[in-house]
Coordinates of C-alpha atoms in Angstrom, one line a residue:
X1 CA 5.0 -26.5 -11.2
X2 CA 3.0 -24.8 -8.6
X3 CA -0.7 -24.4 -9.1
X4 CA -2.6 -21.2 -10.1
X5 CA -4.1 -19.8 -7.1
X6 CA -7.5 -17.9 -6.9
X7 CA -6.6 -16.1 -4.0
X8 CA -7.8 -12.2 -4.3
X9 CA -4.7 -9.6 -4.2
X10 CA -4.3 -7.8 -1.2
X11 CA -5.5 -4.4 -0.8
X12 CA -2.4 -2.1 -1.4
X13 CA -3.0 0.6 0.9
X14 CA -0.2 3.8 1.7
X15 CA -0.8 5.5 5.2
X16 CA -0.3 9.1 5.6
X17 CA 0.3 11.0 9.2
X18 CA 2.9 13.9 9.5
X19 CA 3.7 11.8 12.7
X20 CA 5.9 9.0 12.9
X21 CA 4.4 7.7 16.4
X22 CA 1.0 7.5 14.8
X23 CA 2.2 6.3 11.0
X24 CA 4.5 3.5 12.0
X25 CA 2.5 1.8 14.8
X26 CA -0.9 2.2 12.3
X27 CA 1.3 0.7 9.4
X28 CA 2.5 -2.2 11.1
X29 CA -1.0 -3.2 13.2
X30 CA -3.0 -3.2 9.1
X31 CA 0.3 -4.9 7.6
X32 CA -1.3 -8.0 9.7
X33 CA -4.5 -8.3 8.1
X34 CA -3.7 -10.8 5.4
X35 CA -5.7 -8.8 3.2
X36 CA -3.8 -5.6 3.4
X37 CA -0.5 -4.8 2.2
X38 CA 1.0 -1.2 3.3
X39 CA 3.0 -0.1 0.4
X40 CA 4.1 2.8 1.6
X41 CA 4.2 5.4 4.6
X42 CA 3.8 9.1 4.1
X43 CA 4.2 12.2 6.2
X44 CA 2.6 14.9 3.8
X45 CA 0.8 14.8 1.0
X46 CA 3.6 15.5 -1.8
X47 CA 4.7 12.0 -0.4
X48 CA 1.2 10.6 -0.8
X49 CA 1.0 11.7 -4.0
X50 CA 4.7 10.4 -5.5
X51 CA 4.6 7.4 -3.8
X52 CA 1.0 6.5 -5.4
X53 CA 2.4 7.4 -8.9
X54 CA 5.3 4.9 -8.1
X55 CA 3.2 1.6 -6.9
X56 CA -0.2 0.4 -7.4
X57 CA -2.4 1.8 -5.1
X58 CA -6.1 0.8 -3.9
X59 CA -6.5 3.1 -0.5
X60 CA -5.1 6.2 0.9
X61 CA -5.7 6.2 5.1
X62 CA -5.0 9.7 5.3
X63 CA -4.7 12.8 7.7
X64 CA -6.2 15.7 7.5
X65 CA -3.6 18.3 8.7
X66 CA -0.1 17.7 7.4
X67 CA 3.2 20.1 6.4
X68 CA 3.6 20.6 3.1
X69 CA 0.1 19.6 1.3
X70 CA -2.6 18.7 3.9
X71 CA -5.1 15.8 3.6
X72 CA -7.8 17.3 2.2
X73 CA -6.0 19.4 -0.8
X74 CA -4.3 15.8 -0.9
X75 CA -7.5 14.3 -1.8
X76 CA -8.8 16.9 -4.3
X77 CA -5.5 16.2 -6.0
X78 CA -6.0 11.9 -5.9
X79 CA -9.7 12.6 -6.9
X80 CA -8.8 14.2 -10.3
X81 CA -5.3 12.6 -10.8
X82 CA -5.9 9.2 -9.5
X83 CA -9.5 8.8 -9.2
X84 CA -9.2 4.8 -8.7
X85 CA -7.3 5.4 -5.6
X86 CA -9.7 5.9 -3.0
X87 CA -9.1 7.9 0.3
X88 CA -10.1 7.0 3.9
X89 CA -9.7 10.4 6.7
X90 CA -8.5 9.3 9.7
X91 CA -8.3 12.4 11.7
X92 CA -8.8 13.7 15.6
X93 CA -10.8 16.4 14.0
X94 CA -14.6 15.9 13.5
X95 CA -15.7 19.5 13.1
X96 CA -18.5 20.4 10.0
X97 CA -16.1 22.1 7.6
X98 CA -13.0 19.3 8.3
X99 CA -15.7 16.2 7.8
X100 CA -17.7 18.7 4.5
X101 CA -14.3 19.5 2.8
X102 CA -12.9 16.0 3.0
X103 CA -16.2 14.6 1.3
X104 CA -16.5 17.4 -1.0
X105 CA -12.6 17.1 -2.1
X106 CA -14.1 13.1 -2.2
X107 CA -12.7 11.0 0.8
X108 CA -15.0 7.8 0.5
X109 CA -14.7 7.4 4.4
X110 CA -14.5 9.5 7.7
X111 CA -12.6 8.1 10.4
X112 CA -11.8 10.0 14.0
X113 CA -8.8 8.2 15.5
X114 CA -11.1 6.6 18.5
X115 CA -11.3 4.0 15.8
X116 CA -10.7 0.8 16.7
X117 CA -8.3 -2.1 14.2
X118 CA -11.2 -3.4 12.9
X119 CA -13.2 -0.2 12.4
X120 CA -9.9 1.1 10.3
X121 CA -9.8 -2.5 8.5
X122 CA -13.5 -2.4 7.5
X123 CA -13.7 1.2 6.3
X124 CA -10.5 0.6 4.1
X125 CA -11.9 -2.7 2.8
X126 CA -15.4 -0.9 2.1
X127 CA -13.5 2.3 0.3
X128 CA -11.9 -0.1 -2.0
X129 CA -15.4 -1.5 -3.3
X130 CA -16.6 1.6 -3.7
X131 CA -18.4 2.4 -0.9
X132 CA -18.8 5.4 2.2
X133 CA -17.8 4.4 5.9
X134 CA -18.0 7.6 8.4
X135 CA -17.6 7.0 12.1
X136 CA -20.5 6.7 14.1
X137 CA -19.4 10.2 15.4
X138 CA -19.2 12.0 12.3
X139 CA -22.9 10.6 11.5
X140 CA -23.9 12.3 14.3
X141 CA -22.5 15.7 13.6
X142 CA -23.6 15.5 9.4
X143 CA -27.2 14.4 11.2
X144 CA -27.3 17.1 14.1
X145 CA -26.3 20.0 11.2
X146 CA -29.0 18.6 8.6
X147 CA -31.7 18.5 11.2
X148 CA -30.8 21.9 13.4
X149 CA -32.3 23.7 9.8
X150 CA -34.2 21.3 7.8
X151 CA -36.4 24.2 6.4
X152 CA -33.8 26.6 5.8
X153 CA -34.8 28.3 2.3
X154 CA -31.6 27.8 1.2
X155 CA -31.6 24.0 1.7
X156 CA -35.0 23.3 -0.3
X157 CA -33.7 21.4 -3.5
X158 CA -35.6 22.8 -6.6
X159 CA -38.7 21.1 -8.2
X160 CA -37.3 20.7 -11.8
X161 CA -34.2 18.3 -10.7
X162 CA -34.4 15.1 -12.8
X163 CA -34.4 12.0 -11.1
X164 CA -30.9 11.2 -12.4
X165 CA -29.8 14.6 -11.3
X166 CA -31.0 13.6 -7.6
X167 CA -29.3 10.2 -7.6
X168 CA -26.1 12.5 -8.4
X169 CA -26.6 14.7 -5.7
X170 CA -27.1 11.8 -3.2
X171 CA -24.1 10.4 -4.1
X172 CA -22.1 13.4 -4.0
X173 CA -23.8 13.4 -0.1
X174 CA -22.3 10.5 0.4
X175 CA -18.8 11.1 -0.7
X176 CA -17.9 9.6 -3.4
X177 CA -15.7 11.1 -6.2
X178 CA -16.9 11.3 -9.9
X179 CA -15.6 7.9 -11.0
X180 CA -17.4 5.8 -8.7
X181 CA -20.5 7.3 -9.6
X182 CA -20.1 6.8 -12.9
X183 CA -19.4 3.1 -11.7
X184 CA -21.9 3.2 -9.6
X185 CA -25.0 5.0 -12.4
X186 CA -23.2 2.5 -15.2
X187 CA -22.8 6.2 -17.1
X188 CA -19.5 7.6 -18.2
X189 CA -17.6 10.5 -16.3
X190 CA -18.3 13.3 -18.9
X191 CA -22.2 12.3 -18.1
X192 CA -21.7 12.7 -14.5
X193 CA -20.2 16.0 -14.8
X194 CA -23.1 17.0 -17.0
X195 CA -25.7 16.2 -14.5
X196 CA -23.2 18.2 -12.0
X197 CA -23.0 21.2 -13.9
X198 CA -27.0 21.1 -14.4
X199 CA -28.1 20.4 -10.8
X200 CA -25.1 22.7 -9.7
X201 CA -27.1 25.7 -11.9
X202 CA -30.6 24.9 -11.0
X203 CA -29.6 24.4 -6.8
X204 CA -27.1 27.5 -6.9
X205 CA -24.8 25.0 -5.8
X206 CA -21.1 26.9 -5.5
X207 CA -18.6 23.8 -4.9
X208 CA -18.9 20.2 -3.7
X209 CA -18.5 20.9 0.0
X210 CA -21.7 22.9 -0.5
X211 CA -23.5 20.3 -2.0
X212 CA -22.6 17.7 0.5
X213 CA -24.8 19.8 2.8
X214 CA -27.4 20.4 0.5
X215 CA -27.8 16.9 0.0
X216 CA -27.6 16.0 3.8
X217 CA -30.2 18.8 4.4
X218 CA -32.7 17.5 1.8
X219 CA -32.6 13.9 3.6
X220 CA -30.6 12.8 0.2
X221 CA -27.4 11.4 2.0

């Protein structure tokens, strides 16, 4: 009888790019890290999406501009369906709305695809324990846009935000989707939505992409 092993289970991770020159090469150079296990290749997001309700899934390595469903309504739609499957962008795009919607819709990590094997590895390893990668390059941009009007009126952050309410907000800057800040706070979802809908009121914050910004602006992400 064979002994039980302690060995941790392989990441199960599904990647998604409307090209098959791109998808299959990625898929077979992560199939051999011995800690990642592609389950599945996708070329929209309706396979994304049908192929995580199918297998277990811990990472979605997804791009942003696909037939069909893109990546970032592809996102939105794992955030609030499957919120325990995390996403990773992999993208040639690294313009301010492409890199704000994808952490708003709440992509964990920002990838351009001058990433390198082991960049791609780490940031997929790092999304599955619940924590933000972006690419040096997208840093830059999210840095260059919070500095170029770091006294914008409509930046400043108003006085009567709770603590909690700016360790929310500095989260939400960093990407993460409700779930793992409820992880994250050791509160429940409903709470985290309360200190959303609060800090949302008080900031006249519209949506998430917005206060992505607002939390980049303040120094907050």
């Amino acid at each position: 009888m064979s002994e039980p092993t302690d060995d941790p289970q392989p990441l199960k991770v599904i990647v998604a790019d409307d090209q098959a020159a791109v998808r299959e090469p990625l898929a077979a150079v992560l199939g051999m890290s011995e800690d990642i296990e592609v389950v599945a290749a996708a070329a929209d997001g309706t396979e994304v999406l049908a192929a995580v309700a199918a297998a277990s899934v811990d990472v979605v390595l997804m791009d942003l501009r696909m037939p069909v469903m893109d990546g970032i309504e592809t996102t939105r739609r794992l955030s609030e369906e499957h919120p325990q499957v995390a996403v990773v962008v992999l993208t040639t795009f690294a313009d301010d709305d492409s890199i704000l919607a994808a952490l708003g819709a709440g992509a964990r990590g920002y990838l351009t695809k001058n990433a390198g094997r082991k960049d791609i590895v780490r940031a997929i390893r790092a999304a599955a324990a619940g924590q933000s990668v972006l690419d040096r390059e997208v840093q830059d941009r999210l840095l260059a846009t919070a500095r170029a009007r770091p006294s914008a009126p409509d930046q400043a952050l108003p006085p009567d935000l709770t603590p909690r309410e700016r360790e929310v907000l500095t989260l939400i800057g960093q990407g993460l989707p409700n779930r793992a800040i409820a992880e994250k706070l050791f509160i429940s979802e409903a709470t985290v939505k309360t200190h959303i809908n609060n800090l949302f009121a008080k900031a006249g914050i519209r949506d998430r992409p917005e206060a992505v910004r607002r939390a980049i602006a303040a120094g907050l992400a």
